[in-house]
PDB file of C-alpha atoms in Angstrom:
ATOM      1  CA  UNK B   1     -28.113 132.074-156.268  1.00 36.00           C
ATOM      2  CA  UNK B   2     -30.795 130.926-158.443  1.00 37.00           C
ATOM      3  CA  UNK B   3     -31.889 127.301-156.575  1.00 37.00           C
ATOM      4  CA  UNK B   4     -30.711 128.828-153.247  1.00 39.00           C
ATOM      5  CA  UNK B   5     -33.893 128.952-151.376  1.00 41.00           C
ATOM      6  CA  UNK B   6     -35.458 125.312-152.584  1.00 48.00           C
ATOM      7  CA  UNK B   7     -37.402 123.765-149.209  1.00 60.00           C
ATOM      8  CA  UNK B   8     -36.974 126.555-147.287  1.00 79.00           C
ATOM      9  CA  UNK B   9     -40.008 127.833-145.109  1.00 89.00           C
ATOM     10  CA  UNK B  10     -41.712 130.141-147.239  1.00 92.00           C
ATOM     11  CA  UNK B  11     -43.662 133.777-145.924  1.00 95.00           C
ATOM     12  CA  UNK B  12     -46.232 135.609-148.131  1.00 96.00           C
ATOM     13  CA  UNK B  13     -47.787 138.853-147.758  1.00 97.00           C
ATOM     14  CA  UNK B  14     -49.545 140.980-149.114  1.00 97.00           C
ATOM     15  CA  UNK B  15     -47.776 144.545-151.013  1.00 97.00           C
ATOM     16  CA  UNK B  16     -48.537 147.193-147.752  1.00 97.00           C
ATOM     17  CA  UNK B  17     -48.460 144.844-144.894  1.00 97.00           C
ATOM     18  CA  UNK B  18     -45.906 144.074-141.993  1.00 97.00           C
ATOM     19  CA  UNK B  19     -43.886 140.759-142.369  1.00 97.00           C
ATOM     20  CA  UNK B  20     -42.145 139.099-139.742  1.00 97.00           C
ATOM     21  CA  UNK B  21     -39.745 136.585-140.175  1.00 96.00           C
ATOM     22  CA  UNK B  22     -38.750 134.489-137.348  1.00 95.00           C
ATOM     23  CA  UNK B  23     -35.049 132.561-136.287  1.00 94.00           C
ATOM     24  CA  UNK B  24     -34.342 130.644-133.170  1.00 93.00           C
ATOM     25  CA  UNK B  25     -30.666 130.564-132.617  1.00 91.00           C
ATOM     26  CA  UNK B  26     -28.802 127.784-130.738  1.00 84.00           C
ATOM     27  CA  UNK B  27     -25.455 128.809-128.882  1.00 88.00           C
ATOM     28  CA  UNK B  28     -26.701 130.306-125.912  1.00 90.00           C
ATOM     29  CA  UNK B  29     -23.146 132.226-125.863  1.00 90.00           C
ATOM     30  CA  UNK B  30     -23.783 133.912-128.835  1.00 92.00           C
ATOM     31  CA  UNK B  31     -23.732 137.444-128.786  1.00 92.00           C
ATOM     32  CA  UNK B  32     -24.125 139.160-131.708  1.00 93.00           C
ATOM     33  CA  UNK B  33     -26.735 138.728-134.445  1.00 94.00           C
ATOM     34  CA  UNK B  34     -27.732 139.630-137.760  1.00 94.00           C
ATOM     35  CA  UNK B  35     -29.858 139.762-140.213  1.00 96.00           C
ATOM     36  CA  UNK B  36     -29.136 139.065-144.341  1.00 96.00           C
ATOM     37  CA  UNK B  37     -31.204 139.473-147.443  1.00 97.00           C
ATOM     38  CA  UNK B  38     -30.337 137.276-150.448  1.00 96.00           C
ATOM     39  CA  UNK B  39     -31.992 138.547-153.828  1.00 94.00           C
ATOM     40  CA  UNK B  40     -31.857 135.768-156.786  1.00 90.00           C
ATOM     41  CA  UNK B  41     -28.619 135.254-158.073  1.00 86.00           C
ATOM     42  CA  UNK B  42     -26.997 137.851-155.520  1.00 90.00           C
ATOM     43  CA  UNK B  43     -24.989 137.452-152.462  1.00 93.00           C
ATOM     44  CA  UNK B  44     -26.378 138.168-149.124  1.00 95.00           C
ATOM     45  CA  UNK B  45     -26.962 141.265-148.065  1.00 95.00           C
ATOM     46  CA  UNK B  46     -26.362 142.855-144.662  1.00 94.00           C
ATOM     47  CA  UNK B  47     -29.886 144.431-143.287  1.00 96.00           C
ATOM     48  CA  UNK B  48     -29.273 145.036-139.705  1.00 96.00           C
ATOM     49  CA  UNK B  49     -27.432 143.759-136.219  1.00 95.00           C
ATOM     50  CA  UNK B  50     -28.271 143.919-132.620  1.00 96.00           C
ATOM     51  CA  UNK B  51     -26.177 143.064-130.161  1.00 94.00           C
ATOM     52  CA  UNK B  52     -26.982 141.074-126.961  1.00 94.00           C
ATOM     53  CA  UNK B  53     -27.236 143.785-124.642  1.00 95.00           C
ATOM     54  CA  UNK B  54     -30.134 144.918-126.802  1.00 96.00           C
ATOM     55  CA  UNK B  55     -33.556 143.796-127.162  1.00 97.00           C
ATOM     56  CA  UNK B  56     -34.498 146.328-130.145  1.00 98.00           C
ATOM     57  CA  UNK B  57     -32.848 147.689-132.701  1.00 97.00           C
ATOM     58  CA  UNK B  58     -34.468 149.665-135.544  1.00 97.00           C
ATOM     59  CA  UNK B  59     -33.408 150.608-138.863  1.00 95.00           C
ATOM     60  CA  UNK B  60     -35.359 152.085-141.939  1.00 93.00           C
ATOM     61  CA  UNK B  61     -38.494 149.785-142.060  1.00 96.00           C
ATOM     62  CA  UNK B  62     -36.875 147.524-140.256  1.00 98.00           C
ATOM     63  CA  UNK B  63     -36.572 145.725-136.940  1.00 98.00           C
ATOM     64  CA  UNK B  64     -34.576 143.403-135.327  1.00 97.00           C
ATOM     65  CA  UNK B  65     -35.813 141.933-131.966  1.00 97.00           C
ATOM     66  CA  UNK B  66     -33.942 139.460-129.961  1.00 97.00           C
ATOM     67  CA  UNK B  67     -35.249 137.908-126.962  1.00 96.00           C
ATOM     68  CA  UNK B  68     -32.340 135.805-125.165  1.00 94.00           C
ATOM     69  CA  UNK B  69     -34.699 133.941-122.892  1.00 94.00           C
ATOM     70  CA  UNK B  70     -35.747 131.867-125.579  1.00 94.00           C
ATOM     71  CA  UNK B  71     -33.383 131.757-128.014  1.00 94.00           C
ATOM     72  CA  UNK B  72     -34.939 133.932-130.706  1.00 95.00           C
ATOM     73  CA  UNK B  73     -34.735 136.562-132.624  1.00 95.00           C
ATOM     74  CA  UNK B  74     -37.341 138.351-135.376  1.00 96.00           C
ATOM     75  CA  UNK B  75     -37.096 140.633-138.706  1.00 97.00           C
ATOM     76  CA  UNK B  76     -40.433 142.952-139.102  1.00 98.00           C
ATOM     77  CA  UNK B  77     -40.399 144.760-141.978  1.00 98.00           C
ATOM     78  CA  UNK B  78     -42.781 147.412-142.208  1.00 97.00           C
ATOM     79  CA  UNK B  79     -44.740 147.967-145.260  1.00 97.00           C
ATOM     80  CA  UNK B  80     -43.842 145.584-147.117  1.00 97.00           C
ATOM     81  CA  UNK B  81     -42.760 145.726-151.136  1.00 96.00           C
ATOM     82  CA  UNK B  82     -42.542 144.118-154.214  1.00 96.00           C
ATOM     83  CA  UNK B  83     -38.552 144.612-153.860  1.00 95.00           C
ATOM     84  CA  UNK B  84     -38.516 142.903-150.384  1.00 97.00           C
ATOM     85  CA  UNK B  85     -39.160 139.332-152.059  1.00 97.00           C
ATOM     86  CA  UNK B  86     -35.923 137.565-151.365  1.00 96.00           C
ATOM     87  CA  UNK B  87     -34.353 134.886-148.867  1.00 95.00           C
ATOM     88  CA  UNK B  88     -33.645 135.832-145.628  1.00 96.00           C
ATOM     89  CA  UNK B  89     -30.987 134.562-142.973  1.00 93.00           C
ATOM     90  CA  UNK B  90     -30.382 135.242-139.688  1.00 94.00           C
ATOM     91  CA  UNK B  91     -27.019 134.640-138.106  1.00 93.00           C
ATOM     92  CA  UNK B  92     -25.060 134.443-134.777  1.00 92.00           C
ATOM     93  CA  UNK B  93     -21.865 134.799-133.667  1.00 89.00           C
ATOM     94  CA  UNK B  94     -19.915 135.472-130.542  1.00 85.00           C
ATOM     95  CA  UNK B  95     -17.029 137.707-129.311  1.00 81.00           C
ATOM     96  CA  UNK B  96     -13.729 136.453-130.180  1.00 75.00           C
ATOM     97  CA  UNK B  97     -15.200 133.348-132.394  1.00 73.00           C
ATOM     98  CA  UNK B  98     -14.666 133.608-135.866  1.00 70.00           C
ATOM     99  CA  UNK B  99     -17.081 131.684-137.136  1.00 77.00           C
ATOM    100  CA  UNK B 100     -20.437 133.001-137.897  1.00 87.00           C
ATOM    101  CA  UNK B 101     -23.734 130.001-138.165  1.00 89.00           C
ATOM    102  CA  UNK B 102     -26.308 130.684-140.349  1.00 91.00           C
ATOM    103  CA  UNK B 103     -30.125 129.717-139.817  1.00 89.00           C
ATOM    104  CA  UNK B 104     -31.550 128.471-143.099  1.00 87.00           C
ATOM    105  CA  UNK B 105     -33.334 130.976-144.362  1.00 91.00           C
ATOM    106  CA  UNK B 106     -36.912 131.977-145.477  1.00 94.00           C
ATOM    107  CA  UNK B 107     -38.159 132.846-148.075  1.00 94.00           C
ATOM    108  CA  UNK B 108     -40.634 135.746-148.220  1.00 97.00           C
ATOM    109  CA  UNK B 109     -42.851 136.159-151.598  1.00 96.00           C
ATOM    110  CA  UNK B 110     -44.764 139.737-151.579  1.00 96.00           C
ATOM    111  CA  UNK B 111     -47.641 139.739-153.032  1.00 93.00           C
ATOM    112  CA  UNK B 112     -48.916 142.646-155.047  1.00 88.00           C
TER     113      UNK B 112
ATOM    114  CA  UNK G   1     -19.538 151.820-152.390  1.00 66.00           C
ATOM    115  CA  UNK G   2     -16.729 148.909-150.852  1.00 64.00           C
ATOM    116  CA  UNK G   3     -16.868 145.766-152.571  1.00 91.00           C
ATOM    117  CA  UNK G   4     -16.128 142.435-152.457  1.00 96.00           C
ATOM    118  CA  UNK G   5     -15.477 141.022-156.015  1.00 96.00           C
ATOM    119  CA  UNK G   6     -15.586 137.591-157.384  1.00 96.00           C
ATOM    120  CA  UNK G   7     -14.166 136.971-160.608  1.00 89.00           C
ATOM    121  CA  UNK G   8     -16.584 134.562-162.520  1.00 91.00           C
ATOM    122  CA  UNK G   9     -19.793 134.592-162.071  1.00 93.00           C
ATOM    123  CA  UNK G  10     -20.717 131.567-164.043  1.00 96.00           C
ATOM    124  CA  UNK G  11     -17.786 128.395-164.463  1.00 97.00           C
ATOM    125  CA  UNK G  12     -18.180 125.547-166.186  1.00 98.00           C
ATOM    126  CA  UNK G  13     -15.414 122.879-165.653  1.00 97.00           C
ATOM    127  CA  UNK G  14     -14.705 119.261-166.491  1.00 98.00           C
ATOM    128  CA  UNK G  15     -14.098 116.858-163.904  1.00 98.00           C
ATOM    129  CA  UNK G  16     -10.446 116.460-162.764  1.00 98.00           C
ATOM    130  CA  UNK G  17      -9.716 119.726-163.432  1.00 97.00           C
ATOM    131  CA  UNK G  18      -8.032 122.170-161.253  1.00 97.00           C
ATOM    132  CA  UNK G  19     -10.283 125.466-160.593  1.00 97.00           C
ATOM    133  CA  UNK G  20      -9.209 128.717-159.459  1.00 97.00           C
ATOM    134  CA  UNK G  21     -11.942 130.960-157.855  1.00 98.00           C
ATOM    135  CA  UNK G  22     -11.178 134.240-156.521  1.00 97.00           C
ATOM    136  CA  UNK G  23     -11.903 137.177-154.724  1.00 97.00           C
ATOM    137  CA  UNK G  24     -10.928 140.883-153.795  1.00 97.00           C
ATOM    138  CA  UNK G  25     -11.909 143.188-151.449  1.00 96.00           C
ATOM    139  CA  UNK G  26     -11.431 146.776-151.140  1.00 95.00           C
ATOM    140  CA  UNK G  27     -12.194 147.275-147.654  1.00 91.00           C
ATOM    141  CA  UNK G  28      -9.252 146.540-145.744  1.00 92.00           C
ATOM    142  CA  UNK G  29     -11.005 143.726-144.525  1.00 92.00           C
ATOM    143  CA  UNK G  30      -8.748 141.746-142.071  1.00 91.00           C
ATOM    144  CA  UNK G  31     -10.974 138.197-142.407  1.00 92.00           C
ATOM    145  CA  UNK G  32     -12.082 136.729-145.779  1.00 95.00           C
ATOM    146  CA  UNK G  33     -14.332 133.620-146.001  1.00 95.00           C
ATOM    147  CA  UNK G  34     -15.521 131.152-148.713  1.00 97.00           C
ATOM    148  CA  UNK G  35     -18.848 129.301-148.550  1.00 97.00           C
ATOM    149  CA  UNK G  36     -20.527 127.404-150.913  1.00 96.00           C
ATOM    150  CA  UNK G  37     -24.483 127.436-151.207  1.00 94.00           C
ATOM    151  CA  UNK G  38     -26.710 124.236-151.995  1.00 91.00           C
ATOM    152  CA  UNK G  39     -30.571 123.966-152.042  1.00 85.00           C
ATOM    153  CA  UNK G  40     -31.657 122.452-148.383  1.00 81.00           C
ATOM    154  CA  UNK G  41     -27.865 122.217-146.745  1.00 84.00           C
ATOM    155  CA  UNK G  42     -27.798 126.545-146.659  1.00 86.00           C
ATOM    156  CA  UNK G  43     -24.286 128.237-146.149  1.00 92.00           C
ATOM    157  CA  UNK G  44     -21.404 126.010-145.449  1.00 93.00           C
ATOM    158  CA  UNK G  45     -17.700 127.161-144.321  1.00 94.00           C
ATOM    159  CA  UNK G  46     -15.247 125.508-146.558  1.00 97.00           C
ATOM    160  CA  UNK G  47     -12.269 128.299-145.339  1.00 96.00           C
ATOM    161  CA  UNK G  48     -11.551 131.392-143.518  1.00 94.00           C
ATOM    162  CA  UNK G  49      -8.732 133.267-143.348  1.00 95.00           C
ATOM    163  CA  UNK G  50      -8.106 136.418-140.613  1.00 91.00           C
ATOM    164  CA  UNK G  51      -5.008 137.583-141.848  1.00 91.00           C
ATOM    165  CA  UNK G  52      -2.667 137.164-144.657  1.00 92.00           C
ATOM    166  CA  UNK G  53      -0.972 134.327-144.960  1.00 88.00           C
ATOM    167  CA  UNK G  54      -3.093 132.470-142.332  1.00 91.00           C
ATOM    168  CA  UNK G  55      -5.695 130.066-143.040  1.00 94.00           C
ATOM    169  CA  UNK G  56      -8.409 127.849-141.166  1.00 94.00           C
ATOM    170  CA  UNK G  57     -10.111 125.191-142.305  1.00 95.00           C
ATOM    171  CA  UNK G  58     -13.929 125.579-142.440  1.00 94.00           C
ATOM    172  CA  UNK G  59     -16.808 122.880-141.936  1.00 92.00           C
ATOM    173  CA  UNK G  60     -16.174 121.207-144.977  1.00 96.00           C
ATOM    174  CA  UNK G  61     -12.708 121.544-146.583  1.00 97.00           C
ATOM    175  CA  UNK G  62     -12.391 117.940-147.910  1.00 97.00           C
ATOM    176  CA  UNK G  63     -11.306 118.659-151.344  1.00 97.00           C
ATOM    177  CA  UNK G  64     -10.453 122.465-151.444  1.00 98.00           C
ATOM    178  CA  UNK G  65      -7.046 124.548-150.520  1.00 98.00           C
ATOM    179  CA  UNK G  66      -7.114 128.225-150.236  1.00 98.00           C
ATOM    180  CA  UNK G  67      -4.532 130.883-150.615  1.00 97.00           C
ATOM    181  CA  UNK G  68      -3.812 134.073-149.069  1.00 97.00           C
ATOM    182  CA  UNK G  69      -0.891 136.357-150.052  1.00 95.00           C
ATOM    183  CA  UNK G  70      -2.190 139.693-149.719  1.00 96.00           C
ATOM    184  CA  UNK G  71      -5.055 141.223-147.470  1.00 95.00           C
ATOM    185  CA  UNK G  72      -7.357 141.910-150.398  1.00 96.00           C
ATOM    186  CA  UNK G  73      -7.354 138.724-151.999  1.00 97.00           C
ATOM    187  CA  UNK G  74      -8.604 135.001-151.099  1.00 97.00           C
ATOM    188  CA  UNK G  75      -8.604 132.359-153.679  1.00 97.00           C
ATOM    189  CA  UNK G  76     -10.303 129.012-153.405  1.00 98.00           C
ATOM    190  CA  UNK G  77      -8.749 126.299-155.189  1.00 98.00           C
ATOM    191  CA  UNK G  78     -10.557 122.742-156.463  1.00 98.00           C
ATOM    192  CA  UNK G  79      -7.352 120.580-156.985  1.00 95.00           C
ATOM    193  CA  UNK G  80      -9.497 117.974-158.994  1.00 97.00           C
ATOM    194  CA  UNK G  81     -12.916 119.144-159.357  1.00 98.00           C
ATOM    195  CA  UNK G  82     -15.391 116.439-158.819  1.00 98.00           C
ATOM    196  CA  UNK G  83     -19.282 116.375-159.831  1.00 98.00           C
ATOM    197  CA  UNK G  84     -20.140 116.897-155.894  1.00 97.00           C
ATOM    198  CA  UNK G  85     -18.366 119.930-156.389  1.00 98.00           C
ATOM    199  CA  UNK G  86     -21.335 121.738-158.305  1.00 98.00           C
ATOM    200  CA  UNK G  87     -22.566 124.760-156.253  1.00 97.00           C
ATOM    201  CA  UNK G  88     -22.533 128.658-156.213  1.00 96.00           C
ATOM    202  CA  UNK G  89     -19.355 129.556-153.734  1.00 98.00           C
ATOM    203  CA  UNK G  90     -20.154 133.084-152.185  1.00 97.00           C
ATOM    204  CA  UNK G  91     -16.977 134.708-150.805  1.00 97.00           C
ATOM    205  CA  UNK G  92     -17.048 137.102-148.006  1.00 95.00           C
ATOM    206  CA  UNK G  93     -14.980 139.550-145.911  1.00 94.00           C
ATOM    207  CA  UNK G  94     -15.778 140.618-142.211  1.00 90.00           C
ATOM    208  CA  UNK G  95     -14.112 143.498-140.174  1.00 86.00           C
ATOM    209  CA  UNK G  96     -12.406 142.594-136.588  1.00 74.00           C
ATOM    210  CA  UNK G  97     -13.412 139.440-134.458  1.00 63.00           C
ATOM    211  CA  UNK G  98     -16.539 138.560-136.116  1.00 57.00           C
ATOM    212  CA  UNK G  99     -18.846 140.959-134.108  1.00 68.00           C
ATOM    213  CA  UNK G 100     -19.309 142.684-137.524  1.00 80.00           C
ATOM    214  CA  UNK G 101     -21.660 141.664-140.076  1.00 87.00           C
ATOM    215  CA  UNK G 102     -19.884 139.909-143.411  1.00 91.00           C
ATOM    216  CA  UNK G 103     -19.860 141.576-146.754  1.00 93.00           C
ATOM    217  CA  UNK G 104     -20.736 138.898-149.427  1.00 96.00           C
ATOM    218  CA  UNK G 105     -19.877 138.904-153.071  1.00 96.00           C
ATOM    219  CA  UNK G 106     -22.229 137.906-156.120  1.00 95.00           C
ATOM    220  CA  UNK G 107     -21.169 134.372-155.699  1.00 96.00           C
ATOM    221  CA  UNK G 108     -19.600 132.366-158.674  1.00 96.00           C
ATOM    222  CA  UNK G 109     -22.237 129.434-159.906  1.00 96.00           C
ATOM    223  CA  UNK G 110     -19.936 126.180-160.935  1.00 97.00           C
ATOM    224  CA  UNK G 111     -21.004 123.257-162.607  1.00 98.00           C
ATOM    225  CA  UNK G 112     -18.271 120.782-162.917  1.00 98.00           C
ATOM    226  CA  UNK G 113     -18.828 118.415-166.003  1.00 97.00           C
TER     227      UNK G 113
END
């Protein structure tokens, strides 16, 4: 939505570079994760998963890493453009829960 | 391209008022979801729903009822809207035990008056 995104942490790149966007998760049972874009005045959008017997997962100009050690998982986008500028939100569920939490967000501005 | 389909996306209402939102999906989606969306609290569960007919409350149902009579459709229903009330409600659907990622609507902005 339009206000969604007000005191959120906020990323800015430069048009070309890699962004990263970080998460830490907090139910250590959790066990599947994912990653959602929200444009203004959209719903959220479904990048990419990984699940927890992963530590990588790769889509186009995307990444997903999730180290379990810590608690945390990470968004790279490569190359970064002017139509990446949204909120994301990383998410965690686990197998047989139906309920899925959802980290705040950040928002990432793109520079150009 | 599957969908999920809210059918406002802008509702103004006065206070007191009983609201109807609602939602479709066309992906044979067995679990629908409505959350609403306010600067600095994030995405909040007011409902879910994994089959027809079935309903759970969420983390904050004070205030709403949902209905489910057919797979495709989950409506969320304000029996006396109230000022607190004002926020964009995003409706979703997810495939199978939530280990698959949600499909999200537009999200229906209401300001209740």
């Amino acid at each position: 939505g339009e206000n969604v995104g007000l005191h959120l942490p906020t990323l800015s790149v430069q048009e070309g570079d890699n962004s990263i966007i970080n998460c830490a998760y907090s139910n250590s049972a959790s066990d599947y994760f994912i990653w959602y874009k929200q444009e203004s005045g959209k719903g959220p959008q479904f990048i990419i998963d990984i699940r927890s017997n992963m530590d990588k997962r790769q889509g186009q100009r995307v990444t997903v890493l999730l180290n379990k050690t810590v608690k945390h998982l990470s968004l790279q986008i490569a190359a970064t453009q002017p139509g990446d500028s949204a909120v994301y939100f990383c998410a965690e569920s686990y197998t047989g829960g139906f309920k899925t939490i959802f980290g705040a967000g950040t928002r990432l501005f793109v520079k150009a | 391209d599957v969908k999920v389909t809210q059918s406002s996306r802008y509702l103004v209402k006065r206070t007191g008022e009983k609201v109807f939102l609602e939602c479709v999906q066309d992906m044979d989606h067995e679990n629908m979801f409505w959350y609403r969306q306010d600067p600095g609290l994030g995405l909040r569960l007011i409902y879910f729903s994994y089959d027809v007919k079935m309903k759970e409350k969420g983390d904050i149902p004070e205030g709403y009822s949902v209905s489910r009579e057919k797979k495709e459709r989950f409506s969320l229903i304000l029996e006396s809207a109230s000022t607190n009330q004002t926020s964009m409600y995003l409706c979703a659907s997810s495939f199978g035990h939530n280990n698959y990622g949600y499909t999200f609507g537009s999200g229906t902005r209401l300001t209740v008056v």
